[in-house]
Amino acid sequence: MIKFNQIPYTGKEMEYIEQAVKSNKICGDGQFTKKCNAWIEQKTGTRKALLTTACSTALDMAAMLTEVGPGDEVILPSFTFVSTANAFVLRGATLVFVDIRPDTQNIDERLIEDAITDRTKVIAPVHYAGVGCEMDTIMEIAKRHGLKVVEDAAQGVMSTYKGRALGSIGDMGCYSFHETKNYSMGEGGALLIRDSETAEHAEIIREQGTDRSRFLRGQVDKYTWVDMGSSYLPSELNAAYLYAQLEEAEKINNDRLASWNRYYNKLSDLAAKGRIELPVIPEGCEHNAHMFYIKAADIDERDALIAHLKKNDIMAVFHYVPLHSSPAGRRFGRFCGEDRYTTDTFSRLLRLPMYYGLKAEEVDRVCETIEDFYSR
Ligand SMILES: *Cc1c(COP(=O)(O)O)cnc(C)c1O
């Protein structure tokens, strides 16, 4: 059987977990958490990176830091995971969904301005499949209207847009290290923060609303409760697992890209014949092969293809029931403009097996099974 996903494992994970245990520190912010934070800061050039318990909680923190509240509006795509929306709904904000582009499945930057009202506070672009949104345009719009930008870069670790790391371009960015992502700690994530004032505030929110970090650095002589917050620190055990993979990030990235390119080349004939659509990587975007997807002609063909792959022991999945058509999405938000591509993409897109260590023969077998489907 060819699995859809396989958890990443590079070899040093257990040794590092043992080190954490032997150092008698398995709660948050030990040596491995610090190493992971430093790795992210160095790799992305962001001012501050803080490991969190999930990308979802990094988004929750980011939403708190933007200080949105009831009556405020947040612009985001409907074609995304629920975490992007939940973070702002938890602050009482209203969601304004904007359509996506048919090439990258990212928010269509040309439609954002039409969605801006005098209540808009935040734009939350999502870098689908680790391919960058059109960030220059988004940042320019945000600047002109005085809005904050929170990047959902859950899928974008190791990807860049015009040379800049995804997650480091907006005011804040959020990474995921969930089991299904390129680099994993089981459950976990990170918050990336561009300016120092917000970074200090983020440390406070992350540690139960206390100024403990400042206290540990000797900047205040006692630590106390100064704001709202919660516990967003992951365990050192999880950070130890992650650090082993961050050390091997290039290797993992290259391995995934090799699989991605092999899929792309093998399936290009079918795409040239107009039977399927392949992902598009815009000029200036370096991606991380987070996923390989194709688009079938319609939902029936997509479902038949998933079934055909399954019959051949190959696991493929579809993605994202559009948020604006879900019960909570209808309750907490509205779609601005026309849904030309969001529901269409949900209906036609399927994701093929993709993970570190996927073999070339396996990619070939998936492609041959797809060709077989379309030859009938
Ligand atoms: C995976 C994912 C998340 C959630 O990540 P967790 O670490 O599981 O909380 C959020 N947004 C997007 C786009 C994702 O792909």
Short mmCIF file of C-alpha atoms and ligand atoms in Angstrom, two decimals:
data_model
loop_
_atom_site.label_atom_id
_atom_site.label_comp_id
_atom_site.label_asym_id
_atom_site.label_seq_id
_atom_site.Cartn_x
_atom_site.Cartn_y
_atom_site.Cartn_z
CA MET A 1 0.00 0.00 0.00
CA ILE A 2 1.17 3.55 -0.71
CA LYS A 3 0.20 5.65 2.26
CA PHE A 4 -0.90 9.25 1.93
CA ASN A 5 1.46 10.42 4.65
CA GLN A 6 4.31 8.96 6.66
CA ILE A 7 5.63 10.75 9.73
CA PRO A 8 9.08 12.26 9.18
CA TYR A 9 11.89 10.56 11.07
CA THR A 10 15.56 11.28 10.43
CA GLY A 11 17.38 9.22 13.09
CA LYS A 12 18.34 11.49 16.00
CA GLU A 13 14.84 12.04 17.39
CA MET A 14 14.97 9.39 20.14
CA GLU A 15 18.48 10.41 21.20
CA TYR A 16 17.38 14.04 21.62
CA ILE A 17 14.26 13.05 23.54
CA GLU A 18 16.49 11.00 25.85
CA GLN A 19 18.78 14.01 26.31
CA ALA A 20 15.79 16.12 27.30
CA VAL A 21 14.72 13.52 29.85
CA LYS A 22 18.23 13.16 31.27
CA SER A 23 18.57 16.94 31.59
CA ASN A 24 15.61 16.76 33.96
CA LYS A 25 13.62 19.31 32.00
CA ILE A 26 10.66 18.25 29.89
CA CYS A 27 8.39 21.26 30.33
CA GLY A 28 8.56 24.22 27.97
CA ASP A 29 11.41 26.53 26.96
CA GLY A 30 14.34 24.19 27.61
CA GLN A 31 17.39 23.78 25.38
CA PHE A 32 15.57 22.13 22.46
CA THR A 33 12.80 24.73 22.31
CA LYS A 34 15.47 27.44 22.30
CA LYS A 35 17.37 25.66 19.54
CA CYS A 36 14.24 25.38 17.43
CA ASN A 37 13.38 29.07 17.98
CA ALA A 38 16.93 30.07 17.02
CA TRP A 39 16.83 27.83 13.94
CA ILE A 40 13.63 29.48 12.73
CA GLU A 41 14.95 32.99 13.43
CA GLN A 42 18.18 32.27 11.60
CA LYS A 43 16.52 30.52 8.67
CA THR A 44 13.75 33.07 8.12
CA GLY A 45 15.31 36.32 9.31
CA THR A 46 12.29 37.04 11.52
CA ARG A 47 12.99 39.02 14.67
CA LYS A 48 11.37 36.54 17.03
CA ALA A 49 10.18 32.94 16.70
CA LEU A 50 8.35 31.21 19.54
CA LEU A 51 7.50 27.52 19.48
CA THR A 52 3.85 26.88 20.37
CA THR A 53 1.62 23.88 20.99
CA ALA A 54 0.16 24.09 17.45
CA CYS A 55 -0.16 26.36 14.46
CA SER A 56 -3.74 26.81 15.65
CA THR A 57 -2.57 28.27 18.96
CA ALA A 58 0.07 30.41 17.18
CA LEU A 59 -2.84 31.81 15.14
CA ASP A 60 -4.85 32.33 18.35
CA MET A 61 -1.93 34.31 19.80
CA ALA A 62 -1.55 36.29 16.58
CA ALA A 63 -5.25 37.17 16.65
CA MET A 64 -4.90 38.40 20.27
CA LEU A 65 -1.85 40.45 19.30
CA THR A 66 -3.71 42.19 16.47
CA GLU A 67 -6.22 43.26 19.11
CA VAL A 68 -9.23 42.54 16.90
CA GLY A 69 -12.54 42.32 18.68
CA PRO A 70 -16.30 42.22 18.17
CA GLY A 71 -17.36 44.33 15.19
CA ASP A 72 -13.95 44.13 13.52
CA GLU A 73 -13.53 42.28 10.23
CA VAL A 74 -10.83 39.92 9.04
CA ILE A 75 -10.25 39.09 5.37
CA LEU A 76 -9.24 35.51 4.57
CA PRO A 77 -9.82 32.80 1.97
CA SER A 78 -12.68 30.35 2.43
CA PHE A 79 -10.47 27.60 0.99
CA THR A 80 -8.43 26.98 4.14
CA PHE A 81 -8.27 24.92 7.32
CA VAL A 82 -10.61 25.96 10.14
CA SER A 83 -7.76 27.25 12.36
CA THR A 84 -7.27 30.37 10.25
CA ALA A 85 -10.90 31.31 10.90
CA ASN A 86 -11.24 30.06 14.50
CA ALA A 87 -8.44 32.28 15.78
CA PHE A 88 -10.35 35.43 14.84
CA VAL A 89 -13.80 34.07 15.69
CA LEU A 90 -12.51 33.40 19.21
CA ARG A 91 -11.80 37.16 19.49
CA GLY A 92 -15.36 37.93 18.37
CA ALA A 93 -14.35 39.25 14.94
CA THR A 94 -16.38 38.79 11.73
CA LEU A 95 -14.91 36.80 8.84
CA VAL A 96 -14.97 38.16 5.31
CA PHE A 97 -14.12 35.42 2.81
CA VAL A 98 -12.52 36.26 -0.52
CA ASP A 99 -12.21 33.98 -3.55
CA ILE A 100 -8.98 32.22 -4.49
CA ARG A 101 -6.86 32.16 -7.64
CA PRO A 102 -7.32 29.10 -9.85
CA ASP A 103 -3.54 28.66 -10.38
CA THR A 104 -2.20 28.60 -6.79
CA GLN A 105 -5.49 28.20 -4.84
CA ASN A 106 -4.27 31.18 -2.76
CA ILE A 107 -6.39 34.23 -1.90
CA ASP A 108 -6.83 36.38 -5.01
CA GLU A 109 -4.96 39.55 -4.10
CA ARG A 110 -6.88 41.50 -6.77
CA LEU A 111 -10.15 40.92 -4.88
CA ILE A 112 -8.97 41.99 -1.42
CA GLU A 113 -9.60 45.72 -1.76
CA ASP A 114 -13.26 45.20 -2.66
CA ALA A 115 -13.69 43.39 0.67
CA ILE A 116 -12.24 46.18 2.80
CA THR A 117 -14.69 48.23 4.88
CA ASP A 118 -14.08 50.75 7.66
CA ARG A 119 -14.24 47.80 10.09
CA THR A 120 -11.49 45.75 8.47
CA LYS A 121 -8.49 45.22 10.76
CA VAL A 122 -6.58 42.21 9.47
CA ILE A 123 -5.76 40.30 6.29
CA ALA A 124 -4.91 36.62 6.85
CA PRO A 125 -3.42 35.10 3.68
CA VAL A 126 -2.87 31.33 3.61
CA HIS A 127 0.05 29.94 1.62
CA TYR A 128 -1.62 26.89 0.15
CA ALA A 129 0.67 23.91 -0.49
CA GLY A 130 3.62 26.02 0.68
CA VAL A 131 3.41 28.27 -2.38
CA GLY A 132 3.53 31.96 -1.54
CA CYS A 133 0.59 34.34 -1.90
CA GLU A 134 1.23 37.55 -3.83
CA MET A 135 2.69 39.20 -0.74
CA ASP A 136 4.00 42.43 -2.29
CA THR A 137 0.47 43.38 -3.33
CA ILE A 138 -1.06 42.22 -0.02
CA MET A 139 1.47 44.18 2.06
CA GLU A 140 0.96 47.27 -0.08
CA ILE A 141 -2.84 47.10 0.37
CA ALA A 142 -2.42 46.54 4.13
CA LYS A 143 -0.10 49.52 4.43
CA ARG A 144 -2.42 51.82 2.48
CA HIS A 145 -5.43 50.85 4.66
CA GLY A 146 -3.59 50.52 7.98
CA LEU A 147 -4.29 46.78 8.34
CA LYS A 148 -2.29 44.03 10.04
CA VAL A 149 -1.22 40.96 8.08
CA VAL A 150 -1.13 37.52 9.74
CA GLU A 151 0.29 34.84 7.44
CA ASP A 152 -1.03 31.32 7.86
CA ALA A 153 2.22 29.70 6.78
CA ALA A 154 1.31 26.34 8.35
CA GLN A 155 2.33 24.61 5.12
CA GLY A 156 5.13 27.02 4.23
CA VAL A 157 8.19 26.11 6.32
CA MET A 158 11.29 26.38 4.04
CA SER A 159 9.34 28.18 1.27
CA THR A 160 10.18 31.66 0.04
CA TYR A 161 8.53 34.53 -1.83
CA LYS A 162 10.99 36.75 -3.71
CA GLY A 163 13.75 35.44 -1.48
CA ARG A 164 11.91 36.06 1.81
CA ALA A 165 10.73 33.19 4.01
CA LEU A 166 6.98 32.65 4.14
CA GLY A 167 5.77 33.60 7.61
CA SER A 168 8.37 36.37 7.94
CA ILE A 169 6.77 38.91 5.58
CA GLY A 170 3.57 39.97 7.36
CA ASP A 171 3.34 41.43 10.87
CA MET A 172 3.14 37.85 12.12
CA GLY A 173 3.39 34.38 10.62
CA CYS A 174 2.33 30.96 11.90
CA TYR A 175 4.01 27.60 11.21
CA SER A 176 2.69 24.12 11.84
CA PHE A 177 4.74 21.14 12.99
CA HIS A 178 1.77 18.79 13.04
CA GLU A 179 2.35 15.17 12.08
CA THR A 180 1.06 15.87 8.55
CA LYS A 181 3.45 18.74 7.85
CA ASN A 182 6.98 18.68 6.36
CA TYR A 183 8.69 18.92 9.76
CA SER A 184 6.93 17.51 12.75
CA MET A 185 6.79 17.35 16.53
CA GLY A 186 3.49 15.48 16.67
CA GLU A 187 1.49 18.52 17.60
CA GLY A 188 3.18 21.91 17.52
CA GLY A 189 3.77 25.15 15.73
CA ALA A 190 5.54 28.48 15.90
CA LEU A 191 4.69 32.16 15.93
CA LEU A 192 6.99 34.46 13.96
CA ILE A 193 6.94 38.15 14.86
CA ARG A 194 8.43 41.02 12.92
CA ASP A 195 8.63 43.88 15.43
CA SER A 196 10.15 43.89 18.89
CA GLU A 197 7.25 45.44 20.78
CA THR A 198 4.83 42.77 19.54
CA ALA A 199 7.48 40.14 20.27
CA GLU A 200 7.61 41.16 23.94
CA HIS A 201 3.83 41.14 24.12
CA ALA A 202 3.80 37.67 22.49
CA GLU A 203 6.12 36.30 25.18
CA ILE A 204 3.67 37.55 27.81
CA ILE A 205 0.59 36.01 26.17
CA ARG A 206 2.46 32.73 25.71
CA GLU A 207 3.32 32.50 29.42
CA GLN A 208 -0.08 32.91 31.04
CA GLY A 209 -0.05 36.70 30.66
CA THR A 210 2.99 37.06 32.91
CA ASP A 211 6.27 38.88 32.28
CA ARG A 212 8.26 35.76 33.17
CA SER A 213 10.52 36.03 30.12
CA ARG A 214 11.54 39.57 31.05
CA PHE A 215 12.15 38.37 34.61
CA LEU A 216 14.37 35.50 33.40
CA ARG A 217 16.39 38.00 31.36
CA GLY A 218 16.81 40.20 34.47
CA GLN A 219 14.78 43.07 32.98
CA VAL A 220 12.31 43.12 35.91
CA ASP A 221 12.98 42.01 39.49
CA LYS A 222 9.82 39.95 39.99
CA TYR A 223 7.35 38.42 37.62
CA THR A 224 3.69 39.13 37.74
CA TRP A 225 0.41 38.88 35.86
CA VAL A 226 0.30 41.75 33.36
CA ASP A 227 -2.17 40.74 30.61
CA MET A 228 -4.44 37.98 29.35
CA GLY A 229 -2.74 34.83 28.15
CA SER A 230 -2.54 31.10 28.45
CA SER A 231 0.01 28.29 28.30
CA TYR A 232 1.19 27.96 24.72
CA LEU A 233 4.56 26.33 25.47
CA PRO A 234 5.10 22.89 23.97
CA SER A 235 6.91 20.20 25.95
CA GLU A 236 10.65 19.77 25.47
CA LEU A 237 9.95 16.19 24.37
CA ASN A 238 8.15 17.51 21.31
CA ALA A 239 10.78 20.16 20.65
CA ALA A 240 13.53 17.51 20.84
CA TYR A 241 11.76 15.47 18.17
CA LEU A 242 11.40 18.54 15.97
CA TYR A 243 14.98 19.71 16.34
CA ALA A 244 16.31 16.45 14.90
CA GLN A 245 14.35 17.24 11.74
CA LEU A 246 15.21 20.92 11.52
CA GLU A 247 18.88 19.89 11.52
CA GLU A 248 18.10 17.80 8.42
CA ALA A 249 15.73 20.31 6.84
CA GLU A 250 17.64 20.61 3.55
CA LYS A 251 17.72 16.87 3.12
CA ILE A 252 13.99 16.52 3.82
CA ASN A 253 13.19 19.44 1.52
CA ASN A 254 15.28 18.08 -1.36
CA ASP A 255 13.77 14.62 -1.00
CA ARG A 256 10.24 16.03 -1.15
CA LEU A 257 11.07 18.28 -4.08
CA ALA A 258 12.45 15.28 -5.99
CA SER A 259 9.12 13.46 -5.53
CA TRP A 260 7.19 16.59 -6.48
CA ASN A 261 9.20 17.10 -9.67
CA ARG A 262 8.83 13.45 -10.59
CA TYR A 263 5.04 13.66 -10.23
CA TYR A 264 5.02 16.86 -12.26
CA ASN A 265 7.05 15.44 -15.13
CA LYS A 266 5.26 12.09 -15.23
CA LEU A 267 1.83 13.73 -15.26
CA SER A 268 2.62 16.49 -17.73
CA ASP A 269 1.37 14.45 -20.72
CA LEU A 270 -2.09 14.08 -19.17
CA ALA A 271 -2.07 17.80 -18.40
CA ALA A 272 -1.01 18.65 -21.96
CA LYS A 273 -3.98 16.62 -23.21
CA GLY A 274 -6.23 18.70 -20.99
CA ARG A 275 -7.34 15.74 -18.85
CA ILE A 276 -6.01 17.10 -15.54
CA GLU A 277 -4.57 20.35 -14.18
CA LEU A 278 -1.21 20.55 -12.41
CA PRO A 279 -0.10 23.00 -9.71
CA VAL A 280 1.39 26.33 -10.81
CA ILE A 281 4.41 27.84 -9.05
CA PRO A 282 4.52 31.57 -9.83
CA GLU A 283 7.76 33.34 -10.75
CA GLY A 284 9.56 34.38 -7.56
CA CYS A 285 8.13 31.55 -5.41
CA GLU A 286 10.34 28.74 -4.14
CA HIS A 287 8.13 26.05 -2.65
CA ASN A 288 8.75 23.19 -0.23
CA ALA A 289 6.78 20.38 -1.91
CA HIS A 290 4.34 20.32 0.99
CA MET A 291 1.81 18.62 -1.23
CA PHE A 292 1.29 17.40 -4.75
CA TYR A 293 -2.23 17.90 -6.02
CA ILE A 294 -4.00 17.60 -9.34
CA LYS A 295 -7.41 18.85 -10.45
CA ALA A 296 -9.85 16.52 -12.19
CA ALA A 297 -12.65 17.70 -14.50
CA ASP A 298 -15.37 17.66 -11.84
CA ILE A 299 -16.36 16.18 -8.48
CA ASP A 300 -17.62 12.88 -9.94
CA GLU A 301 -14.41 12.30 -11.84
CA ARG A 302 -12.37 13.24 -8.78
CA ASP A 303 -14.28 10.82 -6.54
CA ALA A 304 -14.00 8.05 -9.15
CA LEU A 305 -10.24 8.67 -9.36
CA ILE A 306 -9.84 8.54 -5.57
CA ALA A 307 -11.78 5.25 -5.60
CA HIS A 308 -9.66 3.88 -8.46
CA LEU A 309 -6.45 4.76 -6.60
CA LYS A 310 -7.82 3.20 -3.43
CA LYS A 311 -8.66 -0.02 -5.28
CA ASN A 312 -4.99 -0.05 -6.27
CA ASP A 313 -3.88 0.49 -2.67
CA ILE A 314 -2.99 4.13 -3.12
CA MET A 315 -4.34 6.68 -0.67
CA ALA A 316 -5.37 10.06 -2.08
CA VAL A 317 -7.57 12.69 -0.43
CA PHE A 318 -9.54 15.82 -1.29
CA HIS A 319 -9.22 19.10 0.54
CA TYR A 320 -11.14 21.79 2.36
CA VAL A 321 -14.88 21.92 2.38
CA PRO A 322 -15.17 25.70 1.82
CA LEU A 323 -15.57 27.46 5.15
CA HIS A 324 -18.25 29.87 3.91
CA SER A 325 -20.57 26.94 3.12
CA SER A 326 -20.12 25.29 6.53
CA PRO A 327 -22.53 25.97 9.42
CA ALA A 328 -19.97 27.91 11.48
CA GLY A 329 -18.68 29.78 8.44
CA ARG A 330 -22.20 30.97 7.67
CA ARG A 331 -22.70 32.02 11.28
CA PHE A 332 -19.42 33.90 11.71
CA GLY A 333 -18.77 35.34 8.29
CA ARG A 334 -19.81 36.25 4.78
CA PHE A 335 -18.39 35.70 1.32
CA CYS A 336 -17.48 38.90 -0.49
CA GLY A 337 -17.94 38.85 -4.26
CA GLU A 338 -18.46 35.79 -6.43
CA ASP A 339 -17.36 32.24 -5.54
CA ARG A 340 -15.78 31.39 -8.89
CA TYR A 341 -12.96 29.12 -7.78
CA THR A 342 -13.33 28.22 -4.07
CA THR A 343 -16.08 25.60 -4.38
CA ASP A 344 -14.82 24.57 -7.83
CA THR A 345 -11.34 23.85 -6.40
CA PHE A 346 -12.78 21.89 -3.49
CA SER A 347 -14.78 19.79 -5.99
CA ARG A 348 -11.92 18.98 -8.33
CA LEU A 349 -8.73 18.89 -6.29
CA LEU A 350 -7.10 15.71 -5.02
CA ARG A 351 -3.86 15.30 -3.14
CA LEU A 352 -1.47 12.48 -3.94
CA PRO A 353 0.82 10.65 -1.49
CA MET A 354 3.67 12.94 -0.44
CA TYR A 355 6.16 12.45 2.37
CA TYR A 356 9.84 12.33 3.20
CA GLY A 357 11.12 8.99 1.96
CA LEU A 358 8.46 8.40 -0.72
CA LYS A 359 10.21 6.22 -3.31
CA ALA A 360 10.56 7.04 -7.01
CA GLU A 361 8.94 3.69 -7.90
CA GLU A 362 5.99 4.62 -5.71
CA VAL A 363 5.56 7.97 -7.45
CA ASP A 364 5.74 6.10 -10.78
CA ARG A 365 3.09 3.63 -9.70
CA VAL A 366 0.74 6.43 -8.61
CA CYS A 367 1.22 8.18 -11.96
CA GLU A 368 0.68 4.97 -13.93
CA THR A 369 -2.51 4.27 -11.99
CA ILE A 370 -3.78 7.76 -12.83
CA GLU A 371 -2.86 7.27 -16.51
CA ASP A 372 -4.68 3.95 -16.45
CA PHE A 373 -7.78 5.69 -15.05
CA TYR A 374 -7.77 8.25 -17.84
CA SER A 375 -7.09 5.71 -20.59
CA ARG A 376 -10.48 4.10 -19.94
C1 LIG B 1 -2.22 22.27 9.31
C2 LIG B 1 -2.78 23.62 9.15
C3 LIG B 1 -3.18 24.39 10.25
C4 LIG B 1 -3.22 23.85 11.66
O1 LIG B 1 -2.01 23.41 12.13
P1 LIG B 1 -1.95 22.72 13.59
O2 LIG B 1 -0.48 22.76 13.89
O3 LIG B 1 -2.47 21.34 13.43
O4 LIG B 1 -2.75 23.53 14.51
C5 LIG B 1 -3.63 25.67 10.04
N1 LIG B 1 -3.71 26.20 8.81
C6 LIG B 1 -3.36 25.48 7.71
C7 LIG B 1 -3.45 26.11 6.37
C8 LIG B 1 -2.89 24.16 7.85
O5 LIG B 1 -2.56 23.47 6.77
#
